[in-house]
């Protein structure tokens, strides 16, 4: 049992950049080249995107910038001309991770980004999306322009103002994400990408100078002077001393369930470094940050939720709901979800790591097949008390 769920979200999620993980929907890699900024010196109103309709028959200077390479230039669909970019797959299975194309551009003044997409999927937004983002040159997501799971049955035009990025060098990202489900697919054709503006260089200089000078000078001077002087003498003295001391010491000691988050963090680092490759038995505990809808996959009926780790990573927990319902004792409620955001949980299961964007803990029940360990999930209140063990 190893259903995949792309990081989204979560959590956004999520690690955005060259490594291919992130809290937001996409996890693009760094593009290999940055030829597009050369076009900014063109005449007023000209398109700064190079090869905007992929009519060269190749991606260049676009780059494949997802965690998978499911990107191609195709004649299967075209809004104009003969070619478009196909991102994702039109046939099952869907992509397992993110697939995308990027181009580095310098945004002109009064800029408008316009493009055409032809989208299709058999999955839902909980597990896949088609999206467009603005990234920094290092691959960090600055803005998500849209994210949807749509079947358009034809070409649709989308348009966004990028005036707030005037004068900045950024990456345009268009992509899809999926969890590799064998019975679904997700794709996005892209064509006729246009980024035009006034071409002036005075506008970007004027706007940033006016806004930061006015806002930061007024707000920070007033707020920090008043708030820190008044509150630290009353609230922080009482609260931090009481809360951190009470909660961490009470939670692990009040239950008999094992928890070794440091071992998980060590395993995660060793997986990433390639030091270990075999699945690991882990015992973790932490607060629930997200609960997803149940889903049928090729390996069964599953419930998904995420738990915060001390290193800031939210790890996905996968439970086989059918197997847990058949437990002779300690079976969970018949209706999912039986865990909620804010609950404190203890989990024993198999930690698998396929990539930075495809990792999780499953076999959290007694029906573990060839896996030699019995797993479980103990769901507690936010303070770690009144736990119910399900397996």
Tab-separated table of N, CA and C in Angstrom, residues 229-372:
chain	number	residue	atom	x	y	z
A	229	UNK	N	6.357	47.681	24.512
A	229	UNK	CA	6.579	48.289	25.827
A	229	UNK	C	5.501	47.889	26.803
A	230	UNK	N	4.257	47.807	26.287
A	230	UNK	CA	3.155	47.502	27.204
A	230	UNK	C	3.042	46.012	27.487
A	231	UNK	N	3.069	45.164	26.433
A	231	UNK	CA	2.748	43.754	26.619
A	231	UNK	C	3.844	42.917	27.268
A	232	UNK	N	5.125	43.075	26.884
A	232	UNK	CA	6.119	42.208	27.508
A	232	UNK	C	6.126	42.247	29.023
A	233	UNK	N	5.751	43.388	29.597
A	233	UNK	CA	5.794	43.455	31.051
A	233	UNK	C	4.626	42.739	31.701
A	234	UNK	N	3.553	42.454	30.884
A	234	UNK	CA	2.392	41.796	31.484
A	234	UNK	C	2.201	40.385	30.953
A	235	UNK	N	2.037	40.263	29.590
A	235	UNK	CA	1.700	38.950	29.035
A	235	UNK	C	2.862	37.971	28.928
A	236	UNK	N	3.968	38.303	28.192
A	236	UNK	CA	5.017	37.301	28.020
A	236	UNK	C	5.593	36.762	29.312
A	237	UNK	N	5.639	37.571	30.329
A	237	UNK	CA	6.224	37.085	31.579
A	237	UNK	C	5.423	35.940	32.142
A	238	UNK	N	4.105	36.012	32.000
A	238	UNK	CA	3.255	34.965	32.567
A	238	UNK	C	3.084	33.795	31.604
A	239	UNK	N	2.736	34.081	30.311
A	239	UNK	CA	2.357	33.014	29.388
A	239	UNK	C	3.481	32.072	28.981
A	240	UNK	N	4.606	32.576	28.393
A	240	UNK	CA	5.632	31.627	27.963
A	240	UNK	C	6.155	30.750	29.072
A	241	UNK	N	6.212	31.279	30.263
A	241	UNK	CA	6.743	30.475	31.359
A	241	UNK	C	5.823	29.315	31.676
A	242	UNK	N	4.503	29.530	31.590
A	242	UNK	CA	3.552	28.488	31.957
A	242	UNK	C	3.310	27.501	30.826
A	243	UNK	N	2.992	28.010	29.593
A	243	UNK	CA	2.547	27.126	28.518
A	243	UNK	C	3.603	26.129	28.044
A	244	UNK	N	4.795	26.582	27.604
A	244	UNK	CA	5.752	25.591	27.103
A	244	UNK	C	6.155	24.570	28.133
A	245	UNK	N	6.203	24.980	29.378
A	245	UNK	CA	6.617	24.038	30.410
A	245	UNK	C	5.562	22.981	30.643
A	246	UNK	N	4.298	23.375	30.590
A	246	UNK	CA	3.218	22.440	30.890
A	246	UNK	C	2.964	21.471	29.743
A	247	UNK	N	2.813	21.992	28.505
A	247	UNK	CA	2.379	21.135	27.410
A	247	UNK	C	3.378	20.060	27.003
A	248	UNK	N	4.639	20.396	26.653
A	248	UNK	CA	5.547	19.336	26.217
A	248	UNK	C	5.799	18.279	27.271
A	249	UNK	N	5.861	18.670	28.530
A	249	UNK	CA	6.156	17.674	29.545
A	249	UNK	C	4.965	16.779	29.814
A	250	UNK	N	3.748	17.315	29.641
A	250	UNK	CA	2.551	16.527	29.923
A	250	UNK	C	2.243	15.554	28.795
A	251	UNK	N	2.392	15.996	27.546
A	251	UNK	CA	1.954	15.185	26.420
A	251	UNK	C	2.670	13.839	26.304
A	252	UNK	N	3.988	13.791	26.203
A	252	UNK	CA	4.629	12.478	26.040
A	252	UNK	C	4.499	11.591	27.264
A	253	UNK	N	4.468	12.186	28.442
A	253	UNK	CA	4.475	11.358	29.638
A	253	UNK	C	3.098	10.864	30.034
A	254	UNK	N	2.042	11.454	29.457
A	254	UNK	CA	0.693	11.087	29.885
A	254	UNK	C	0.147	9.884	29.117
A	255	UNK	N	0.855	9.408	28.080
A	255	UNK	CA	0.364	8.288	27.297
A	255	UNK	C	1.442	7.222	27.181
A	256	UNK	N	1.053	5.983	26.913
A	256	UNK	CA	2.042	4.905	26.777
A	256	UNK	C	2.578	4.760	25.364
A	257	UNK	N	2.219	5.672	24.467
A	257	UNK	CA	2.580	5.491	23.068
A	257	UNK	C	3.982	6.008	22.780
A	258	UNK	N	4.685	5.283	21.933
A	258	UNK	CA	6.062	5.643	21.608
A	258	UNK	C	6.108	6.872	20.709
A	259	UNK	N	7.165	7.662	20.853
A	259	UNK	CA	7.377	8.819	19.991
A	259	UNK	C	8.875	9.080	19.902
A	260	UNK	N	9.404	9.091	18.676
A	260	UNK	CA	10.818	9.384	18.469
A	260	UNK	C	10.945	10.244	17.216
A	261	UNK	N	10.551	11.517	17.341
A	261	UNK	CA	10.584	12.420	16.196
A	261	UNK	C	12.003	12.645	15.681
A	262	UNK	N	12.974	12.616	16.583
A	262	UNK	CA	14.344	12.837	16.154
A	262	UNK	C	14.815	11.736	15.212
A	263	UNK	N	14.354	10.508	15.450
A	263	UNK	CA	14.712	9.419	14.551
A	263	UNK	C	14.125	9.646	13.164
A	264	UNK	N	12.879	10.146	13.124
A	264	UNK	CA	12.260	10.465	11.831
A	264	UNK	C	13.083	11.510	11.094
A	265	UNK	N	13.493	12.572	11.809
A	265	UNK	CA	14.270	13.645	11.178
A	265	UNK	C	15.593	13.093	10.653
A	266	UNK	N	16.226	12.220	11.429
A	266	UNK	CA	17.473	11.595	10.985
A	266	UNK	C	17.246	10.739	9.743
A	267	UNK	N	16.170	9.936	9.767
A	267	UNK	CA	15.844	9.098	8.602
A	267	UNK	C	15.598	9.954	7.366
A	268	UNK	N	14.865	11.043	7.546
A	268	UNK	CA	14.551	11.914	6.419
A	268	UNK	C	15.831	12.485	5.800
A	269	UNK	N	16.754	12.921	6.644
A	269	UNK	CA	18.024	13.466	6.147
A	269	UNK	C	18.835	12.397	5.418
A	270	UNK	N	18.841	11.179	5.963
A	270	UNK	CA	19.611	10.113	5.332
A	270	UNK	C	18.975	9.651	4.021
A	271	UNK	N	17.638	9.651	3.955
A	271	UNK	CA	16.970	9.350	2.691
A	271	UNK	C	17.373	10.383	1.634
A	272	UNK	N	17.313	11.665	2.012
A	272	UNK	CA	17.622	12.739	1.067
A	272	UNK	C	19.069	12.652	0.586
A	273	UNK	N	19.957	12.227	1.467
A	273	UNK	CA	21.366	12.118	1.110
A	273	UNK	C	21.691	10.816	0.384
A	274	UNK	N	20.738	9.877	0.350
A	274	UNK	CA	20.968	8.596	-0.291
A	274	UNK	C	21.714	7.604	0.579
A	275	UNK	N	21.855	7.949	1.872
A	275	UNK	CA	22.550	7.052	2.794
A	275	UNK	C	21.739	5.792	3.054
A	276	UNK	N	20.392	5.950	3.129
A	276	UNK	CA	19.500	4.807	3.265
A	276	UNK	C	18.476	4.843	2.144
A	277	UNK	N	17.984	3.678	1.767
A	277	UNK	CA	16.959	3.598	0.717
A	277	UNK	C	15.795	2.713	1.126
A	278	UNK	N	15.994	1.880	2.147
A	278	UNK	CA	14.932	0.966	2.575
A	278	UNK	C	13.934	1.677	3.481
A	279	UNK	N	12.656	1.254	3.403
A	279	UNK	CA	11.617	1.818	4.260
A	279	UNK	C	11.990	1.627	5.727
A	280	UNK	N	11.571	2.585	6.569
A	280	UNK	CA	11.949	2.580	7.972
A	280	UNK	C	10.719	2.534	8.883
A	281	UNK	N	10.821	1.784	9.987
A	281	UNK	CA	9.795	1.808	11.024
A	281	UNK	C	10.006	3.062	11.858
A	282	UNK	N	8.940	3.880	11.996
A	282	UNK	CA	9.054	5.113	12.767
A	282	UNK	C	7.914	5.223	13.762
A	283	UNK	N	8.177	5.941	14.832
A	283	UNK	CA	7.175	6.324	15.824
A	283	UNK	C	7.250	7.827	15.958
A	284	UNK	N	6.193	8.523	15.529
A	284	UNK	CA	6.192	9.977	15.584
A	284	UNK	C	5.012	10.472	16.399
A	285	UNK	N	5.051	11.727	16.772
A	285	UNK	CA	3.909	12.365	17.428
A	285	UNK	C	3.934	13.844	17.094
A	286	UNK	N	2.753	14.461	17.111
A	286	UNK	CA	2.670	15.887	16.811
A	286	UNK	C	1.244	16.317	16.545
A	287	UNK	N	1.091	17.591	16.247
A	287	UNK	CA	-0.228	18.164	15.992
A	287	UNK	C	-0.644	17.970	14.540
A	288	UNK	N	-1.923	17.711	14.325
A	288	UNK	CA	-2.470	17.536	12.978
A	288	UNK	C	-2.645	18.912	12.340
A	289	UNK	N	-2.089	19.089	11.147
A	289	UNK	CA	-2.162	20.377	10.468
A	289	UNK	C	-3.156	20.394	9.315
A	290	UNK	N	-3.482	19.228	8.765
A	290	UNK	CA	-4.415	19.179	7.633
A	290	UNK	C	-5.023	17.792	7.538
A	291	UNK	N	-6.304	17.741	7.183
A	291	UNK	CA	-7.002	16.473	6.961
A	291	UNK	C	-7.616	16.524	5.568
A	292	UNK	N	-7.350	15.502	4.760
A	292	UNK	CA	-7.857	15.448	3.387
A	292	UNK	C	-9.017	14.467	3.278
A	293	UNK	N	-9.820	14.587	2.229
A	293	UNK	CA	-10.920	13.640	2.039
A	293	UNK	C	-10.402	12.218	1.820
A	294	UNK	N	-11.230	11.243	2.138
A	294	UNK	CA	-10.883	9.852	1.871
A	294	UNK	C	-10.825	9.624	0.367
A	295	UNK	N	-10.087	8.586	-0.039
A	295	UNK	CA	-9.942	8.335	-1.469
A	295	UNK	C	-9.695	6.860	-1.719
A	296	UNK	N	-10.321	6.347	-2.775
A	296	UNK	CA	-10.067	4.973	-3.215
A	296	UNK	C	-8.892	4.967	-4.179
A	297	UNK	N	-7.911	4.122	-3.909
A	297	UNK	CA	-6.776	3.953	-4.805
A	297	UNK	C	-6.684	2.480	-5.187
A	298	UNK	N	-5.691	2.159	-5.988
A	298	UNK	CA	-5.529	0.776	-6.412
A	298	UNK	C	-5.198	-0.151	-5.249
A	299	UNK	N	-4.748	0.397	-4.140
A	299	UNK	CA	-4.392	-0.434	-2.988
A	299	UNK	C	-5.431	-0.381	-1.866
A	300	UNK	N	-6.574	0.288	-2.099
A	300	UNK	CA	-7.608	0.276	-1.070
A	300	UNK	C	-8.241	1.629	-0.825
A	301	UNK	N	-8.985	1.685	0.281
A	301	UNK	CA	-9.735	2.872	0.674
A	301	UNK	C	-8.937	3.584	1.774
A	302	UNK	N	-8.510	4.822	1.514
A	302	UNK	CA	-7.541	5.447	2.389
A	302	UNK	C	-8.005	6.804	2.924
A	303	UNK	N	-7.510	7.122	4.131
A	303	UNK	CA	-7.669	8.440	4.718
A	303	UNK	C	-6.296	9.081	4.846
A	304	UNK	N	-6.231	10.396	4.632
A	304	UNK	CA	-4.956	11.105	4.621
A	304	UNK	C	-4.997	12.278	5.586
A	305	UNK	N	-3.915	12.470	6.348
A	305	UNK	CA	-3.770	13.681	7.147
A	305	UNK	C	-2.291	13.969	7.330
A	306	UNK	N	-1.979	15.166	7.828
A	306	UNK	CA	-0.597	15.612	7.959
A	306	UNK	C	-0.281	15.971	9.406
A	307	UNK	N	0.957	15.661	9.816
A	307	UNK	CA	1.402	15.913	11.181
A	307	UNK	C	2.671	16.760	11.138
A	308	UNK	N	2.716	17.802	11.971
A	308	UNK	CA	3.862	18.710	12.013
A	308	UNK	C	5.028	18.077	12.757
A	309	UNK	N	6.207	18.105	12.136
A	309	UNK	CA	7.426	17.616	12.755
A	309	UNK	C	8.249	18.787	13.304
A	310	UNK	N	9.135	18.539	14.255
A	310	UNK	CA	9.916	19.631	14.861
A	310	UNK	C	10.792	20.394	13.873
A	311	UNK	N	11.148	19.768	12.738
A	311	UNK	CA	11.985	20.461	11.755
A	311	UNK	C	11.170	21.307	10.780
A	312	UNK	N	9.856	21.434	11.034
A	312	UNK	CA	9.013	22.266	10.186
A	312	UNK	C	8.368	21.534	9.030
A	313	UNK	N	8.638	20.239	8.876
A	313	UNK	CA	8.068	19.468	7.773
A	313	UNK	C	6.752	18.826	8.214
A	314	UNK	N	5.733	18.901	7.392
A	314	UNK	CA	4.458	18.241	7.658
A	314	UNK	C	4.451	16.909	6.909
A	315	UNK	N	4.487	15.808	7.649
A	315	UNK	CA	4.564	14.498	7.013
A	315	UNK	C	3.170	13.933	6.781
A	316	UNK	N	2.969	13.326	5.611
A	316	UNK	CA	1.673	12.751	5.267
A	316	UNK	C	1.501	11.388	5.934
A	317	UNK	N	0.334	11.173	6.531
A	317	UNK	CA	-0.013	9.898	7.148
A	317	UNK	C	-1.109	9.253	6.312
A	318	UNK	N	-0.896	8.001	5.919
A	318	UNK	CA	-1.852	7.276	5.080
A	318	UNK	C	-2.382	6.080	5.861
A	319	UNK	N	-3.703	6.001	6.035
A	319	UNK	CA	-4.306	4.880	6.759
A	319	UNK	C	-5.266	4.129	5.853
A	320	UNK	N	-5.149	2.811	5.855
A	320	UNK	CA	-6.066	1.956	5.113
A	320	UNK	C	-7.349	1.825	5.934
A	321	UNK	N	-8.388	2.538	5.545
A	321	UNK	CA	-9.612	2.604	6.350
A	321	UNK	C	-10.330	1.259	6.403
A	322	UNK	N	-10.313	0.524	5.302
A	322	UNK	CA	-10.970	-0.789	5.295
A	322	UNK	C	-10.283	-1.742	6.269
A	323	UNK	N	-8.954	-1.768	6.233
A	323	UNK	CA	-8.210	-2.658	7.118
A	323	UNK	C	-8.414	-2.287	8.577
A	324	UNK	N	-8.439	-1.005	8.867
A	324	UNK	CA	-8.616	-0.576	10.259
A	324	UNK	C	-10.029	-0.894	10.750
A	325	UNK	N	-10.990	-0.830	9.853
A	325	UNK	CA	-12.371	-1.136	10.233
A	325	UNK	C	-12.557	-2.610	10.571
A	326	UNK	N	-11.644	-3.458	10.079
A	326	UNK	CA	-11.742	-4.896	10.335
A	326	UNK	C	-10.966	-5.333	11.581
A	327	UNK	N	-10.366	-4.370	12.269
A	327	UNK	CA	-9.596	-4.718	13.469
A	327	UNK	C	-10.516	-5.342	14.516
A	328	UNK	N	-10.060	-6.407	15.187
A	328	UNK	CA	-10.898	-7.063	16.200
A	328	UNK	C	-11.196	-6.152	17.387
A	329	UNK	N	-10.284	-5.263	17.689
A	329	UNK	CA	-10.498	-4.248	18.735
A	329	UNK	C	-9.893	-2.940	18.250
A	330	UNK	N	-10.242	-1.862	18.904
A	330	UNK	CA	-9.651	-0.556	18.614
A	330	UNK	C	-9.849	-0.117	17.170
A	331	UNK	N	-10.999	-0.458	16.584
A	331	UNK	CA	-11.255	0.027	15.239
A	331	UNK	C	-11.801	1.455	15.324
A	332	UNK	N	-11.497	2.303	14.332
A	332	UNK	CA	-11.931	3.707	14.360
A	332	UNK	C	-13.402	3.858	13.998
A	333	UNK	N	-13.972	5.060	14.161
A	333	UNK	CA	-15.340	5.310	13.700
A	333	UNK	C	-15.484	4.975	12.220
A	334	UNK	N	-16.664	4.580	11.829
A	334	UNK	CA	-16.879	4.132	10.448
A	334	UNK	C	-16.853	5.279	9.448
A	335	UNK	N	-17.030	6.503	9.923
A	335	UNK	CA	-17.071	7.658	9.025
A	335	UNK	C	-15.777	8.458	9.128
A	336	UNK	N	-15.122	8.661	8.000
A	336	UNK	CA	-13.943	9.505	7.942
A	336	UNK	C	-14.365	10.957	7.749
A	337	UNK	N	-13.677	11.933	8.378
A	337	UNK	CA	-12.448	11.767	9.145
A	337	UNK	C	-12.718	11.533	10.627
A	338	UNK	N	-11.864	10.736	11.246
A	338	UNK	CA	-11.922	10.554	12.681
A	338	UNK	C	-10.733	11.211	13.372
A	339	UNK	N	-10.066	12.091	12.606
A	339	UNK	CA	-9.008	12.926	13.156
A	339	UNK	C	-9.248	14.333	12.638
A	340	UNK	N	-8.919	15.353	13.445
A	340	UNK	CA	-9.211	16.735	13.083
A	340	UNK	C	-7.971	17.613	13.258
A	341	UNK	N	-7.947	18.716	12.544
A	341	UNK	CA	-6.859	19.684	12.690
A	341	UNK	C	-6.796	20.142	14.152
A	342	UNK	N	-5.608	20.127	14.708
A	342	UNK	CA	-5.423	20.519	16.100
A	342	UNK	C	-5.301	19.346	17.049
A	343	UNK	N	-5.758	18.146	16.621
A	343	UNK	CA	-5.576	16.952	17.456
A	343	UNK	C	-4.079	16.657	17.607
A	344	UNK	N	-3.740	16.025	18.719
A	344	UNK	CA	-2.372	15.549	18.914
A	344	UNK	C	-2.391	14.045	18.678
A	345	UNK	N	-1.514	13.557	17.817
A	345	UNK	CA	-1.557	12.139	17.450
A	345	UNK	C	-0.200	11.474	17.657
A	346	UNK	N	-0.275	10.173	17.877
A	346	UNK	CA	0.898	9.303	17.895
A	346	UNK	C	0.714	8.310	16.747
A	347	UNK	N	1.750	8.102	15.962
A	347	UNK	CA	1.647	7.236	14.788
A	347	UNK	C	2.835	6.279	14.749
A	348	UNK	N	2.535	5.002	14.551
A	348	UNK	CA	3.581	4.030	14.256
A	348	UNK	C	3.297	3.463	12.873
A	349	UNK	N	4.304	3.449	12.016
A	349	UNK	CA	4.091	2.938	10.670
A	349	UNK	C	5.367	2.880	9.862
A	350	UNK	N	5.214	2.655	8.572
A	350	UNK	CA	6.339	2.519	7.649
A	350	UNK	C	6.603	3.858	6.968
A	351	UNK	N	7.799	4.385	7.167
A	351	UNK	CA	8.198	5.628	6.524
A	351	UNK	C	8.845	5.291	5.181
A	352	UNK	N	8.169	5.698	4.076
A	352	UNK	CA	8.733	5.494	2.746
A	352	UNK	C	9.157	6.838	2.168
A	353	UNK	N	10.185	6.808	1.367
A	353	UNK	CA	10.739	8.034	0.778
A	353	UNK	C	11.110	7.726	-0.667
A	354	UNK	N	10.243	8.176	-1.589
A	354	UNK	CA	10.550	8.009	-3.008
A	354	UNK	C	11.311	9.212	-3.548
A	355	UNK	N	10.976	10.399	-3.031
A	355	UNK	CA	11.636	11.645	-3.385
A	355	UNK	C	11.228	12.676	-2.355
A	356	UNK	N	11.798	13.877	-2.451
A	356	UNK	CA	11.439	14.919	-1.495
A	356	UNK	C	9.969	15.307	-1.595
A	357	UNK	N	9.371	15.091	-2.767
A	357	UNK	CA	7.961	15.440	-2.948
A	357	UNK	C	7.035	14.234	-2.867
A	358	UNK	N	7.584	13.050	-2.618
A	358	UNK	CA	6.768	11.842	-2.502
A	358	UNK	C	7.300	11.008	-1.340
A	359	UNK	N	6.780	11.296	-0.159
A	359	UNK	CA	7.183	10.582	1.040
A	359	UNK	C	6.014	10.586	2.017
A	360	UNK	N	5.976	9.622	2.906
A	360	UNK	CA	4.875	9.546	3.858
A	360	UNK	C	5.029	8.355	4.778
A	361	UNK	N	4.056	8.194	5.652
A	361	UNK	CA	4.027	7.075	6.581
A	361	UNK	C	2.740	6.300	6.344
A	362	UNK	N	2.863	5.018	5.991
A	362	UNK	CA	1.687	4.183	5.808
A	362	UNK	C	1.826	2.913	6.653
A	363	UNK	N	1.028	1.883	6.335
A	363	UNK	CA	0.946	0.686	7.164
A	363	UNK	C	0.672	1.064	8.622
A	364	UNK	N	-0.263	1.979	8.832
A	364	UNK	CA	-0.618	2.420	10.186
A	364	UNK	C	-1.769	1.575	10.739
A	365	UNK	N	-1.758	0.283	10.419
A	365	UNK	CA	-2.809	-0.623	10.891
A	365	UNK	C	-2.215	-2.022	11.037
A	366	UNK	N	-3.013	-2.975	11.484
A	366	UNK	CA	-2.469	-4.315	11.732
A	366	UNK	C	-2.374	-5.158	10.463
A	367	UNK	N	-3.104	-4.772	9.408
A	367	UNK	CA	-3.107	-5.522	8.147
A	367	UNK	C	-1.945	-5.031	7.292
A	368	UNK	N	-0.746	-5.517	7.586
A	368	UNK	CA	0.455	-4.948	6.978
A	368	UNK	C	1.120	-5.824	5.943
A	369	UNK	N	0.483	-6.901	5.526
A	369	UNK	CA	1.055	-7.710	4.454
A	369	UNK	C	2.457	-8.187	4.751
A	370	UNK	N	3.396	-7.875	3.868
A	370	UNK	CA	4.777	-8.312	4.044
A	370	UNK	C	5.552	-7.440	5.024
A	371	UNK	N	5.016	-6.287	5.396
A	371	UNK	CA	5.679	-5.427	6.370
A	371	UNK	C	5.557	-6.094	7.747
A	372	UNK	N	6.668	-6.325	8.443
A	372	UNK	CA	6.633	-7.170	9.642
A	372	UNK	C	6.154	-6.494	10.922
